[in-house]
Each structure stands twice: as C-alpha cells, then as structure tokens.
PDB file of C-alpha atoms in Angstrom:
ATOM      1  CA  MET A  10      19.993   6.530   6.568  1.00 93.00           C
ATOM      2  CA  LYS A  11      19.013   9.948   5.345  1.00 97.00           C
ATOM      3  CA  LYS A  12      16.161  11.692   7.141  1.00 98.00           C
ATOM      4  CA  ARG A  13      13.099  13.544   5.845  1.00 98.00           C
ATOM      5  CA  LYS A  14      10.534  15.812   7.342  1.00 98.00           C
ATOM      6  CA  LEU A  15       6.876  15.073   6.881  1.00 98.00           C
ATOM      7  CA  GLY A  16       5.877  18.544   5.762  1.00 97.00           C
ATOM      8  CA  ASN A  17       5.592  21.149   8.546  1.00 97.00           C
ATOM      9  CA  SER A  18       4.565  18.657  11.217  1.00 96.00           C
ATOM     10  CA  GLY A  19       7.934  18.477  12.894  1.00 96.00           C
ATOM     11  CA  LEU A  20       8.015  14.741  12.334  1.00 98.00           C
ATOM     12  CA  GLU A  21      11.462  13.710  11.081  1.00 98.00           C
ATOM     13  CA  VAL A  22      11.720  10.167   9.894  1.00 98.00           C
ATOM     14  CA  SER A  23      14.069   7.866   7.955  1.00 98.00           C
ATOM     15  CA  ALA A  24      13.861   8.631   4.222  1.00 98.00           C
ATOM     16  CA  ILE A  25      12.501   5.091   3.720  1.00 98.00           C
ATOM     17  CA  GLY A  26       9.956   3.752   6.169  1.00 98.00           C
ATOM     18  CA  MET A  27       8.855   0.176   6.749  1.00 98.00           C
ATOM     19  CA  GLY A  28       5.394  -1.001   5.785  1.00 98.00           C
ATOM     20  CA  CYS A  29       4.756  -3.859   8.250  1.00 98.00           C
ATOM     21  CA  MET A  30       1.456  -5.184   6.846  1.00 98.00           C
ATOM     22  CA  ASN A  31       2.881  -7.951   4.708  1.00 97.00           C
ATOM     23  CA  LEU A  32       4.356  -9.670   7.684  1.00 98.00           C
ATOM     24  CA  SER A  33       0.824 -10.526   8.869  1.00 97.00           C
ATOM     25  CA  PHE A  34      -1.657 -10.006   6.177  1.00 95.00           C
ATOM     26  CA  GLY A  35      -2.415  -9.070   2.546  1.00 96.00           C
ATOM     27  CA  THR A  36       0.244 -10.661   0.229  1.00 95.00           C
ATOM     28  CA  GLY A  37       0.457 -14.291   1.466  1.00 94.00           C
ATOM     29  CA  LYS A  38       0.551 -16.232   4.710  1.00 95.00           C
ATOM     30  CA  ALA A  39       1.599 -14.484   7.881  1.00 97.00           C
ATOM     31  CA  VAL A  40       5.166 -15.078   8.974  1.00 97.00           C
ATOM     32  CA  ASP A  41       6.021 -16.539  12.409  1.00 97.00           C
ATOM     33  CA  ILE A  42       6.145 -14.005  15.230  1.00 97.00           C
ATOM     34  CA  SER A  43       9.843 -14.554  15.738  1.00 98.00           C
ATOM     35  CA  GLU A  44      10.595 -13.994  12.108  1.00 98.00           C
ATOM     36  CA  GLY A  45       8.497 -10.847  12.003  1.00 98.00           C
ATOM     37  CA  VAL A  46      10.197  -9.446  15.113  1.00 98.00           C
ATOM     38  CA  GLU A  47      13.615 -10.239  13.496  1.00 98.00           C
ATOM     39  CA  VAL A  48      12.666  -8.406  10.220  1.00 98.00           C
ATOM     40  CA  ILE A  49      11.327  -5.279  12.089  1.00 98.00           C
ATOM     41  CA  ARG A  50      14.278  -5.122  14.406  1.00 98.00           C
ATOM     42  CA  ALA A  51      16.736  -5.584  11.466  1.00 98.00           C
ATOM     43  CA  GLY A  52      15.066  -2.538   9.843  1.00 98.00           C
ATOM     44  CA  TYR A  53      15.659  -0.479  12.930  1.00 98.00           C
ATOM     45  CA  GLU A  54      19.215  -1.550  13.255  1.00 98.00           C
ATOM     46  CA  GLN A  55      19.851  -0.529   9.615  1.00 98.00           C
ATOM     47  CA  GLY A  56      18.443   2.943  10.206  1.00 98.00           C
ATOM     48  CA  ILE A  57      14.689   2.779   9.618  1.00 98.00           C
ATOM     49  CA  THR A  58      12.825   4.901  12.179  1.00 98.00           C
ATOM     50  CA  PHE A  59       9.342   5.036  10.625  1.00 98.00           C
ATOM     51  CA  PHE A  60       7.128   2.031  11.001  1.00 98.00           C
ATOM     52  CA  ASP A  61       3.551   1.598   9.611  1.00 98.00           C
ATOM     53  CA  THR A  62       0.756  -0.687  10.771  1.00 98.00           C
ATOM     54  CA  ALA A  63      -3.044  -0.672  11.255  1.00 98.00           C
ATOM     55  CA  GLU A  64      -5.714  -2.373  13.365  1.00 98.00           C
ATOM     56  CA  ALA A  65      -7.159  -3.819  10.087  1.00 97.00           C
ATOM     57  CA  TYR A  66      -3.996  -5.767   9.252  1.00 97.00           C
ATOM     58  CA  GLY A  67      -4.709  -9.289  10.468  1.00 96.00           C
ATOM     59  CA  PRO A  68      -6.902  -7.749  11.878  1.00 96.00           C
ATOM     60  CA  PHE A  69      -5.040  -6.786  15.118  1.00 97.00           C
ATOM     61  CA  THR A  70      -2.155  -9.272  14.779  1.00 98.00           C
ATOM     62  CA  ASN A  71       0.123  -6.835  12.869  1.00 98.00           C
ATOM     63  CA  GLU A  72      -0.181  -4.154  15.567  1.00 98.00           C
ATOM     64  CA  GLU A  73       0.652  -6.854  18.236  1.00 98.00           C
ATOM     65  CA  LEU A  74       3.743  -7.882  16.211  1.00 98.00           C
ATOM     66  CA  VAL A  75       4.937  -4.341  15.745  1.00 98.00           C
ATOM     67  CA  GLY A  76       4.361  -3.450  19.365  1.00 98.00           C
ATOM     68  CA  HIS A  77       6.350  -6.471  20.535  1.00 98.00           C
ATOM     69  CA  ALA A  78       9.213  -5.842  18.055  1.00 98.00           C
ATOM     70  CA  LEU A  79       9.573  -2.129  18.734  1.00 98.00           C
ATOM     71  CA  GLU A  80       9.050  -2.075  22.544  1.00 98.00           C
ATOM     72  CA  PRO A  81      12.828  -2.046  23.351  1.00 98.00           C
ATOM     73  CA  PHE A  82      13.389   1.050  21.403  1.00 97.00           C
ATOM     74  CA  ARG A  83       9.909   2.678  21.339  1.00 98.00           C
ATOM     75  CA  LYS A  84      11.245   6.234  22.073  1.00 98.00           C
ATOM     76  CA  GLU A  85      13.629   6.080  19.061  1.00 98.00           C
ATOM     77  CA  VAL A  86      11.006   5.442  16.398  1.00 98.00           C
ATOM     78  CA  ILE A  87       7.966   7.027  14.855  1.00 98.00           C
ATOM     79  CA  LEU A  88       5.024   4.592  14.984  1.00 98.00           C
ATOM     80  CA  ALA A  89       2.028   5.034  12.705  1.00 99.00           C
ATOM     81  CA  THR A  90      -1.260   3.174  12.835  1.00 99.00           C
ATOM     82  CA  LYS A  91      -4.768   3.620  11.505  1.00 98.00           C
ATOM     83  CA  PHE A  92      -8.391   3.559  12.528  1.00 98.00           C
ATOM     84  CA  GLY A  93     -11.830   3.404  10.763  1.00 98.00           C
ATOM     85  CA  MET A  94     -11.478   0.456   8.314  1.00 97.00           C
ATOM     86  CA  ILE A  95     -13.240  -2.137  10.568  1.00 93.00           C
ATOM     87  CA  SER A  96     -15.836  -2.160  13.245  1.00 89.00           C
ATOM     88  CA  GLU A  97     -17.999  -4.465  15.245  1.00 85.00           C
ATOM     89  CA  ASP A  98     -20.923  -4.231  12.725  1.00 80.00           C
ATOM     90  CA  GLY A  99     -18.563  -4.431   9.659  1.00 79.00           C
ATOM     91  CA  GLY A 100     -17.435  -1.713   7.340  1.00 90.00           C
ATOM     92  CA  LEU A 101     -16.105   1.710   7.900  1.00 97.00           C
ATOM     93  CA  ASN A 102     -16.600   3.389  11.241  1.00 97.00           C
ATOM     94  CA  SER A 103     -15.088   6.808  12.013  1.00 98.00           C
ATOM     95  CA  ARG A 104     -17.646   7.971  14.569  1.00 97.00           C
ATOM     96  CA  PRO A 105     -15.759   9.934  17.218  1.00 98.00           C
ATOM     97  CA  GLU A 106     -16.650   7.570  20.052  1.00 98.00           C
ATOM     98  CA  HIS A 107     -15.343   4.611  17.941  1.00 97.00           C
ATOM     99  CA  ILE A 108     -12.076   6.399  17.135  1.00 98.00           C
ATOM    100  CA  LYS A 109     -11.361   6.770  20.827  1.00 98.00           C
ATOM    101  CA  LYS A 110     -12.085   3.183  21.543  1.00 98.00           C
ATOM    102  CA  VAL A 111      -9.792   2.070  18.617  1.00 98.00           C
ATOM    103  CA  ALA A 112      -7.026   4.392  19.990  1.00 98.00           C
ATOM    104  CA  ASP A 113      -7.130   2.768  23.398  1.00 98.00           C
ATOM    105  CA  ALA A 114      -7.146  -0.729  21.920  1.00 98.00           C
ATOM    106  CA  SER A 115      -4.278   0.126  19.595  1.00 98.00           C
ATOM    107  CA  LEU A 116      -2.242   1.564  22.425  1.00 98.00           C
ATOM    108  CA  LYS A 117      -2.466  -1.738  24.302  1.00 98.00           C
ATOM    109  CA  ARG A 118      -1.539  -3.869  21.261  1.00 98.00           C
ATOM    110  CA  LEU A 119       1.414  -1.494  20.394  1.00 98.00           C
ATOM    111  CA  ARG A 120       2.645  -1.596  24.051  1.00 98.00           C
ATOM    112  CA  THR A 121       2.903   2.153  24.227  1.00 98.00           C
ATOM    113  CA  ASP A 122       1.175   5.120  25.818  1.00 98.00           C
ATOM    114  CA  TYR A 123       1.167   7.304  22.627  1.00 98.00           C
ATOM    115  CA  ILE A 124       0.737   6.933  18.884  1.00 99.00           C
ATOM    116  CA  ASP A 125       3.038   9.160  16.834  1.00 98.00           C
ATOM    117  CA  LEU A 126       0.783   9.257  13.742  1.00 99.00           C
ATOM    118  CA  PHE A 127      -2.901   8.249  13.763  1.00 99.00           C
ATOM    119  CA  TYR A 128      -4.393   7.906  10.267  1.00 99.00           C
ATOM    120  CA  GLN A 129      -8.020   7.579   9.326  1.00 98.00           C
ATOM    121  CA  HIS A 130      -7.656   4.431   7.194  1.00 98.00           C
ATOM    122  CA  ARG A 131     -10.418   5.252   4.724  1.00 98.00           C
ATOM    123  CA  VAL A 132     -12.696   8.296   4.656  1.00 98.00           C
ATOM    124  CA  ASP A 133     -16.045   7.450   6.175  1.00 98.00           C
ATOM    125  CA  PRO A 134     -18.879   9.036   4.021  1.00 97.00           C
ATOM    126  CA  ASN A 135     -21.234   8.804   7.038  1.00 96.00           C
ATOM    127  CA  VAL A 136     -19.149  10.959   9.327  1.00 98.00           C
ATOM    128  CA  PRO A 137     -18.157  14.561   8.522  1.00 98.00           C
ATOM    129  CA  ILE A 138     -14.422  14.816   8.260  1.00 98.00           C
ATOM    130  CA  GLU A 139     -14.555  17.775  10.645  1.00 98.00           C
ATOM    131  CA  ASP A 140     -15.937  15.459  13.353  1.00 98.00           C
ATOM    132  CA  VAL A 141     -13.116  12.936  12.683  1.00 98.00           C
ATOM    133  CA  ALA A 142     -10.487  15.627  12.907  1.00 99.00           C
ATOM    134  CA  GLY A 143     -12.047  16.949  16.132  1.00 98.00           C
ATOM    135  CA  ALA A 144     -11.986  13.501  17.657  1.00 98.00           C
ATOM    136  CA  VAL A 145      -8.294  13.054  16.866  1.00 98.00           C
ATOM    137  CA  LYS A 146      -7.662  16.555  18.186  1.00 98.00           C
ATOM    138  CA  GLU A 147      -9.062  15.512  21.499  1.00 98.00           C
ATOM    139  CA  LEU A 148      -6.843  12.437  21.498  1.00 99.00           C
ATOM    140  CA  ILE A 149      -3.873  14.718  20.831  1.00 98.00           C
ATOM    141  CA  ASP A 150      -4.938  17.019  23.700  1.00 98.00           C
ATOM    142  CA  ALA A 151      -5.129  13.975  25.990  1.00 98.00           C
ATOM    143  CA  GLY A 152      -1.498  12.953  25.026  1.00 98.00           C
ATOM    144  CA  LYS A 153      -2.633   9.576  23.426  1.00 98.00           C
ATOM    145  CA  VAL A 154      -1.857  10.688  19.862  1.00 98.00           C
ATOM    146  CA  ARG A 155       0.777  13.158  18.571  1.00 98.00           C
ATOM    147  CA  HIS A 156      -0.120  13.655  14.887  1.00 98.00           C
ATOM    148  CA  PHE A 157      -3.209  13.207  12.605  1.00 99.00           C
ATOM    149  CA  GLY A 158      -3.109  11.595   9.130  1.00 99.00           C
ATOM    150  CA  LEU A 159      -5.473  10.628   6.370  1.00 99.00           C
ATOM    151  CA  SER A 160      -5.291   7.670   3.978  1.00 98.00           C
ATOM    152  CA  GLU A 161      -6.766   7.443   0.451  1.00 98.00           C
ATOM    153  CA  ALA A 162      -8.266  10.871   0.958  1.00 98.00           C
ATOM    154  CA  GLY A 163      -8.948  13.393  -1.771  1.00 98.00           C
ATOM    155  CA  ALA A 164      -7.903  17.022  -1.900  1.00 98.00           C
ATOM    156  CA  ASP A 165     -11.220  18.514  -0.526  1.00 98.00           C
ATOM    157  CA  THR A 166     -11.236  16.179   2.456  1.00 98.00           C
ATOM    158  CA  ILE A 167      -7.647  16.985   3.187  1.00 99.00           C
ATOM    159  CA  ARG A 168      -8.402  20.731   3.212  1.00 98.00           C
ATOM    160  CA  ARG A 169     -11.427  20.411   5.441  1.00 98.00           C
ATOM    161  CA  ALA A 170      -9.721  18.125   7.970  1.00 99.00           C
ATOM    162  CA  HIS A 171      -6.589  20.367   8.060  1.00 98.00           C
ATOM    163  CA  ALA A 172      -8.779  23.349   9.000  1.00 98.00           C
ATOM    164  CA  VAL A 173      -9.823  21.582  12.224  1.00 98.00           C
ATOM    165  CA  GLN A 174      -6.647  19.723  13.135  1.00 98.00           C
ATOM    166  CA  PRO A 175      -3.390  20.075  11.162  1.00 98.00           C
ATOM    167  CA  VAL A 176      -2.822  16.975   9.028  1.00 98.00           C
ATOM    168  CA  ALA A 177       0.734  15.754   9.388  1.00 98.00           C
ATOM    169  CA  ALA A 178       0.712  13.185   6.536  1.00 99.00           C
ATOM    170  CA  VAL A 179      -1.447  11.750   3.767  1.00 99.00           C
ATOM    171  CA  GLN A 180      -0.963   8.063   2.895  1.00 98.00           C
ATOM    172  CA  ASN A 181      -2.269   7.248  -0.633  1.00 98.00           C
ATOM    173  CA  GLN A 182      -1.197   4.653  -3.047  1.00 98.00           C
ATOM    174  CA  TYR A 183       1.534   6.131  -5.305  1.00 98.00           C
ATOM    175  CA  SER A 184       4.285   4.680  -7.482  1.00 98.00           C
ATOM    176  CA  ILE A 185       5.628   4.987 -10.973  1.00 98.00           C
ATOM    177  CA  TRP A 186       2.587   3.082 -12.269  1.00 96.00           C
ATOM    178  CA  THR A 187       0.008   4.633  -9.959  1.00 98.00           C
ATOM    179  CA  ARG A 188       0.242   8.370 -10.339  1.00 98.00           C
ATOM    180  CA  GLU A 189      -3.249   9.628  -9.417  1.00 98.00           C
ATOM    181  CA  PRO A 190      -1.979  11.784  -6.463  1.00 98.00           C
ATOM    182  CA  GLU A 191      -0.079  14.062  -8.861  1.00 98.00           C
ATOM    183  CA  ALA A 192      -3.210  15.653 -10.029  1.00 98.00           C
ATOM    184  CA  GLU A 193      -4.561  17.172  -6.837  1.00 98.00           C
ATOM    185  CA  VAL A 194      -3.389  15.497  -3.681  1.00 98.00           C
ATOM    186  CA  LEU A 195       0.355  16.246  -3.938  1.00 98.00           C
ATOM    187  CA  PRO A 196      -0.204  19.859  -4.811  1.00 98.00           C
ATOM    188  CA  VAL A 197      -2.479  20.345  -1.874  1.00 98.00           C
ATOM    189  CA  CYS A 198       0.076  18.617   0.474  1.00 98.00           C
ATOM    190  CA  GLU A 199       2.756  20.954  -0.838  1.00 98.00           C
ATOM    191  CA  GLU A 200       0.551  23.988  -0.316  1.00 98.00           C
ATOM    192  CA  LEU A 201      -0.458  23.110   3.224  1.00 98.00           C
ATOM    193  CA  GLY A 202       2.859  21.714   4.396  1.00 98.00           C
ATOM    194  CA  ILE A 203       1.671  18.075   4.710  1.00 98.00           C
ATOM    195  CA  GLY A 204       3.928  15.095   4.340  1.00 98.00           C
ATOM    196  CA  PHE A 205       3.025  12.433   1.842  1.00 99.00           C
ATOM    197  CA  VAL A 206       3.568   8.783   2.472  1.00 99.00           C
ATOM    198  CA  PRO A 207       3.217   6.480  -0.603  1.00 98.00           C
ATOM    199  CA  TRP A 208       1.901   2.975   0.180  1.00 98.00           C
ATOM    200  CA  GLY A 209       2.526   0.356  -2.464  1.00 98.00           C
ATOM    201  CA  PRO A 210       5.568   2.274  -3.734  1.00 98.00           C
ATOM    202  CA  LEU A 211       6.754  -0.859  -5.450  1.00 98.00           C
ATOM    203  CA  GLY A 212       3.481  -1.547  -7.084  1.00 97.00           C
ATOM    204  CA  THR A 213       2.577  -4.080  -4.502  1.00 97.00           C
ATOM    205  CA  GLY A 214       5.468  -6.186  -5.673  1.00 97.00           C
ATOM    206  CA  PHE A 215       5.213  -5.762  -9.422  1.00 98.00           C
ATOM    207  CA  LEU A 216       7.952  -3.138  -9.763  1.00 97.00           C
ATOM    208  CA  THR A 217      10.497  -5.359  -8.011  1.00 96.00           C
ATOM    209  CA  GLY A 218      10.842  -7.460 -11.183  1.00 94.00           C
ATOM    210  CA  ALA A 219      10.206 -10.621  -9.223  1.00 95.00           C
ATOM    211  CA  ILE A 220       6.657 -11.031 -10.535  1.00 96.00           C
ATOM    212  CA  THR A 221       6.003 -12.484 -14.022  1.00 96.00           C
ATOM    213  CA  PRO A 222       2.747 -13.009 -16.005  1.00 97.00           C
ATOM    214  CA  ASP A 223       2.881 -16.607 -14.747  1.00 97.00           C
ATOM    215  CA  THR A 224       2.909 -15.643 -11.101  1.00 97.00           C
ATOM    216  CA  GLU A 225      -0.281 -16.836  -9.307  1.00 96.00           C
ATOM    217  CA  PHE A 226      -1.796 -15.290  -6.182  1.00 97.00           C
ATOM    218  CA  ASP A 227      -3.645 -17.299  -3.538  1.00 97.00           C
ATOM    219  CA  SER A 228      -7.086 -15.842  -3.222  1.00 96.00           C
ATOM    220  CA  ALA A 229      -7.298 -17.003   0.449  1.00 96.00           C
ATOM    221  CA  THR A 230      -4.234 -14.909   1.544  1.00 96.00           C
ATOM    222  CA  ASP A 231      -3.280 -12.560  -1.134  1.00 97.00           C
ATOM    223  CA  LEU A 232      -5.356  -9.412  -1.998  1.00 97.00           C
ATOM    224  CA  ARG A 233      -3.674  -9.167  -5.432  1.00 98.00           C
ATOM    225  CA  ALA A 234      -5.720 -12.119  -6.550  1.00 98.00           C
ATOM    226  CA  THR A 235      -8.669  -9.619  -6.791  1.00 97.00           C
ATOM    227  CA  PHE A 236      -6.723  -6.711  -8.401  1.00 98.00           C
ATOM    228  CA  PRO A 237      -7.408  -6.181 -12.101  1.00 98.00           C
ATOM    229  CA  ARG A 238      -3.838  -5.100 -12.608  1.00 98.00           C
ATOM    230  CA  PHE A 239      -2.700  -8.528 -11.478  1.00 98.00           C
ATOM    231  CA  THR A 240      -4.502 -10.681 -13.938  1.00 98.00           C
ATOM    232  CA  ARG A 241      -2.293 -12.638 -16.205  1.00 98.00           C
ATOM    233  CA  GLU A 242      -3.271 -10.540 -19.249  1.00 98.00           C
ATOM    234  CA  ALA A 243      -2.652  -7.234 -17.420  1.00 98.00           C
ATOM    235  CA  MET A 244       0.727  -8.346 -16.037  1.00 98.00           C
ATOM    236  CA  LYS A 245       1.800  -9.399 -19.525  1.00 98.00           C
ATOM    237  CA  ALA A 246       0.669  -6.045 -20.930  1.00 97.00           C
ATOM    238  CA  ASN A 247       2.462  -4.142 -18.140  1.00 98.00           C
ATOM    239  CA  MET A 248       5.824  -5.908 -18.341  1.00 98.00           C
ATOM    240  CA  PRO A 249       7.327  -3.174 -20.610  1.00 98.00           C
ATOM    241  CA  LEU A 250       7.351  -0.936 -17.498  1.00 98.00           C
ATOM    242  CA  VAL A 251       9.411  -3.449 -15.503  1.00 98.00           C
ATOM    243  CA  GLU A 252      11.730  -3.951 -18.500  1.00 97.00           C
ATOM    244  CA  MET A 253      12.233  -0.175 -18.744  1.00 97.00           C
ATOM    245  CA  LEU A 254      13.101   0.026 -15.008  1.00 97.00           C
ATOM    246  CA  ASN A 255      15.371  -2.977 -15.321  1.00 97.00           C
ATOM    247  CA  ASP A 256      17.206  -1.327 -18.237  1.00 97.00           C
ATOM    248  CA  ILE A 257      17.794   1.871 -16.329  1.00 97.00           C
ATOM    249  CA  ALA A 258      18.845  -0.004 -13.250  1.00 97.00           C
ATOM    250  CA  ARG A 259      21.432  -1.981 -15.249  1.00 97.00           C
ATOM    251  CA  GLY A 260      22.850   1.180 -16.580  1.00 96.00           C
ATOM    252  CA  LYS A 261      23.434   2.495 -13.109  1.00 97.00           C
ATOM    253  CA  GLY A 262      24.548  -0.813 -11.551  1.00 97.00           C
ATOM    254  CA  VAL A 263      21.667  -0.819  -9.031  1.00 98.00           C
ATOM    255  CA  SER A 264      18.441  -2.855  -8.542  1.00 97.00           C
ATOM    256  CA  THR A 265      15.122  -2.243 -10.114  1.00 97.00           C
ATOM    257  CA  VAL A 266      13.701  -1.620  -6.668  1.00 98.00           C
ATOM    258  CA  GLN A 267      16.190   1.143  -5.990  1.00 98.00           C
ATOM    259  CA  ILE A 268      15.181   2.922  -9.257  1.00 98.00           C
ATOM    260  CA  ALA A 269      11.497   2.708  -8.360  1.00 98.00           C
ATOM    261  CA  LEU A 270      11.965   4.136  -4.895  1.00 98.00           C
ATOM    262  CA  ALA A 271      14.563   6.748  -5.876  1.00 98.00           C
ATOM    263  CA  TRP A 272      12.102   7.972  -8.469  1.00 98.00           C
ATOM    264  CA  LEU A 273       9.494   8.549  -5.737  1.00 98.00           C
ATOM    265  CA  LEU A 274      12.017  10.336  -3.514  1.00 98.00           C
ATOM    266  CA  ALA A 275      12.877  12.629  -6.361  1.00 98.00           C
ATOM    267  CA  GLN A 276       9.356  13.801  -6.913  1.00 98.00           C
ATOM    268  CA  LYS A 277       9.035  15.852  -3.739  1.00 98.00           C
ATOM    269  CA  PRO A 278      11.198  16.382  -0.637  1.00 98.00           C
ATOM    270  CA  PHE A 279       8.276  15.717   1.715  1.00 98.00           C
ATOM    271  CA  ILE A 280       7.618  12.245   0.247  1.00 98.00           C
ATOM    272  CA  VAL A 281       8.567   9.168   2.417  1.00 98.00           C
ATOM    273  CA  PRO A 282       7.708   5.786   0.866  1.00 98.00           C
ATOM    274  CA  ILE A 283       6.922   2.749   3.087  1.00 98.00           C
ATOM    275  CA  PRO A 284       7.685  -0.348   0.989  1.00 98.00           C
ATOM    276  CA  GLY A 285       6.492  -3.627   2.520  1.00 97.00           C
ATOM    277  CA  MET A 286       9.425  -5.556   3.928  1.00 94.00           C
ATOM    278  CA  ASP A 287       8.591  -9.104   4.967  1.00 92.00           C
ATOM    279  CA  LYS A 288      12.063 -10.620   4.369  1.00 93.00           C
ATOM    280  CA  LEU A 289      15.429  -9.675   5.711  1.00 96.00           C
ATOM    281  CA  GLU A 290      16.980  -9.577   2.230  1.00 94.00           C
ATOM    282  CA  TYR A 291      14.530  -6.908   1.126  1.00 94.00           C
ATOM    283  CA  ILE A 292      15.647  -4.377   3.783  1.00 97.00           C
ATOM    284  CA  GLU A 293      19.151  -3.526   2.553  1.00 96.00           C
ATOM    285  CA  ASP A 294      17.936  -3.124  -1.124  1.00 96.00           C
ATOM    286  CA  ASN A 295      15.131  -0.759  -0.101  1.00 98.00           C
ATOM    287  CA  ILE A 296      17.423   1.317   2.129  1.00 97.00           C
ATOM    288  CA  LYS A 297      20.023   1.811  -0.573  1.00 97.00           C
ATOM    289  CA  SER A 298      17.484   3.748  -2.638  1.00 98.00           C
ATOM    290  CA  ALA A 299      17.712   6.597  -0.206  1.00 98.00           C
ATOM    291  CA  SER A 300      21.294   7.219  -1.297  1.00 97.00           C
ATOM    292  CA  LEU A 301      20.588   6.916  -5.053  1.00 98.00           C
ATOM    293  CA  GLU A 302      20.109  10.285  -6.647  1.00 94.00           C
ATOM    294  CA  LEU A 303      18.469  10.324 -10.001  1.00 97.00           C
ATOM    295  CA  THR A 304      19.605  13.319 -12.160  1.00 96.00           C
ATOM    296  CA  PRO A 305      17.191  15.558 -14.053  1.00 97.00           C
ATOM    297  CA  THR A 306      18.330  13.777 -17.201  1.00 96.00           C
ATOM    298  CA  ASP A 307      17.523  10.389 -15.591  1.00 96.00           C
ATOM    299  CA  LEU A 308      14.079  11.582 -14.640  1.00 98.00           C
ATOM    300  CA  GLN A 309      13.457  13.020 -18.071  1.00 98.00           C
ATOM    301  CA  GLU A 310      14.482   9.733 -19.654  1.00 97.00           C
ATOM    302  CA  ILE A 311      12.086   7.805 -17.419  1.00 98.00           C
ATOM    303  CA  GLU A 312       9.169  10.125 -18.295  1.00 98.00           C
ATOM    304  CA  ARG A 313      10.014   9.875 -21.998  1.00 98.00           C
ATOM    305  CA  ARG A 314       9.933   6.094 -21.844  1.00 97.00           C
ATOM    306  CA  LEU A 315       6.812   5.986 -19.624  1.00 97.00           C
ATOM    307  CA  ALA A 316       4.913   8.075 -22.212  1.00 96.00           C
ATOM    308  CA  VAL A 317       4.662   5.186 -24.642  1.00 96.00           C
ATOM    309  CA  ILE A 318       3.702   2.548 -21.973  1.00 96.00           C
ATOM    310  CA  ALA A 319      -0.023   2.160 -21.257  1.00 96.00           C
ATOM    311  CA  ILE A 320      -0.622   0.583 -17.901  1.00 97.00           C
ATOM    312  CA  GLN A 321      -3.485  -1.944 -17.979  1.00 98.00           C
ATOM    313  CA  GLY A 322      -5.902  -2.767 -15.228  1.00 98.00           C
ATOM    314  CA  ASP A 323      -7.295  -0.849 -12.149  1.00 98.00           C
ATOM    315  CA  ARG A 324      -4.940  -0.508  -9.247  1.00 98.00           C
ATOM    316  CA  LEU A 325      -7.285  -2.214  -6.773  1.00 97.00           C
ATOM    317  CA  SER A 326     -10.421  -4.382  -6.677  1.00 97.00           C
ATOM    318  CA  LYS A 327     -13.762  -2.579  -7.198  1.00 97.00           C
ATOM    319  CA  GLU A 328     -14.596  -3.092  -3.477  1.00 95.00           C
ATOM    320  CA  LEU A 329     -11.381  -1.393  -2.306  1.00 96.00           C
ATOM    321  CA  LEU A 330     -11.564   1.360  -4.996  1.00 97.00           C
ATOM    322  CA  SER A 331     -15.046   2.210  -3.794  1.00 96.00           C
ATOM    323  CA  LEU A 332     -13.532   3.139  -0.332  1.00 96.00           C
ATOM    324  CA  SER A 333     -10.918   5.447  -1.900  1.00 98.00           C
ATOM    325  CA  GLU A 334     -11.514   9.193  -2.790  1.00 98.00           C
ATOM    326  CA  GLU A 335      -8.873   9.086  -5.544  1.00 88.00           C
TER     327      GLU A 335
END
C-alpha cells in the first residue's frame, strides 16, 4: 500500500483509509461484532493504516468495535474519531468542557490512551471555533490527542481554527459527483498545509455501480432514504455518471470503484479517501485504486464527459445539510 502525508502534520497514512461507520450505522443494519472485527483486521493485514470512526456512529458502538478490532496493533495504525455531533441534551455540542468529556469516553471505548486525530464532527454555531481549537490544544498538551481535525467546515472556520491550533486534516464530503470543496476548502488546505480526507468518496455507494434506480433504502437503518440524490427519479437521472465511469473502467480493465477513487487521489497529493468498507470483498478493490494512476489525458477525458452530465438532487437531507458549512 502506498503512503501519503496529511499536509504538514507529520501524519503518514495509507493512501486509502477505511471508513468504519457502515459496519455499525448509516447504510443498513449493523454487522455482527465478529464480522466487523474480521473486516477491520483484514483491512489492516492488506496495508490499511488509517481508520475512521466517531462517537455518533451507533452511537458509540462503532468506536467500541474499532477499539476491539485494532487493540492488538494499536501502535501501528492512525486512529481518527470525532466529537460534537451528539450530546446529553441533543444536537451539536462543542463546548470545551464537553469536548474533554467526549475525549475521555472515546479513549475508553477505543481501548487506547491517545487519539491520533480528533475531529470536530460538525461546526457548532454556538461555540467560537477558537474555543474549540483551544480545548483540543489542551488535550494535545495533556497527551490524550495528537492532532486536530475539522469535518464539514468552511474555509473561514478552517483558517480561524488553524491560527489557534494547527489543523492536521479536514474531512468533508467529496467525490466525482460532490465537488463543493474544490471552490474554497481544497485551496485553503493546500495553502495552509492541511490534509484533506474525503468522506463518501464513492458517492455513499452510488459510484460503485451496484445501485440502480430500483434500489430501495430502509428508512429505519439507511440514511440515504432521506437524501434527495437517492430518490428513484434522481438516481435514474444520475445514471449517466455511473455509465461514464463504467466505460472508462472497462477501457482500463479495472473496476468502477477504482476509477472513482483514483480520480480523487489524482486531484491533490494530500488527499486520502476513506471509503466505507463493510464487507471483506470490498477491501481489495478499494486498495487497488492506490496503484492505479490516471494520466492527464484520462483526467481530461473524465472532465470532458462530466461537463455534459447534470447531477440531480442535494447530496444530503435538509437536516444534515443545515449542519454543514459547505
């Protein structure tokens, strides 16, 4: 597995990380603990060293699963988790005292004495980002956290946070059909030496080619049931994108997944995607993308063909979009 550095942070990770959320939450029923442990450990054995979770996934159960799975080789991996999405009274909470409580609880669930990368899960409009950065700085000084990250943050927030405590990575949704970060966030990350970690790099499943307009999502267990981009009409309208990726993949003798991830890797050297991997068979396919190099001609062809495809539907539900700065 090739390695990449997350900006100037000093964090070196596998070029493809593992998003662990889907094992417990978000896109269907949670897998059995034993199955989840097997998937995470298989990822490590095949070269993945960057694992992503959050207290909100489950909630709490995903951190417990990840902690159990990674405990035997904790020192060999980079472990990222998040704070601020949930609280006792519901909703966002990034008050400094709460951040410190979350850190202690996450450390226990993750079976570790330090968190490599601690993201603010969503920007809290009620707490100045300088106070958030200051609280994480104190956790870093105490040895409980090693690096600070932001998720779904805008350019101004990133700059203000970075001035208090250097931001190691920004994790926003980014893929070939969700390109909002290109306008402001990616340039700011490049300027300040911050790594960028795309979540949903495979379009929360759509870019794998396994989803059709007839695919149905269980509203009880699958967040996509509320996403406008995953209505039957929108999926039908967006199929030309998948067909284009399929066509390019056939021409190279690779999978659609590999094209979608290789495209992201080609955008900037500090980008490290974290596709969700909830099945053993997904791991090898995802990892192969790190070795697939798209030529400038390939990338120009993709852009040319993308220019005539209009993506239909918002990327998230109104409720989730309201929590994002992008």
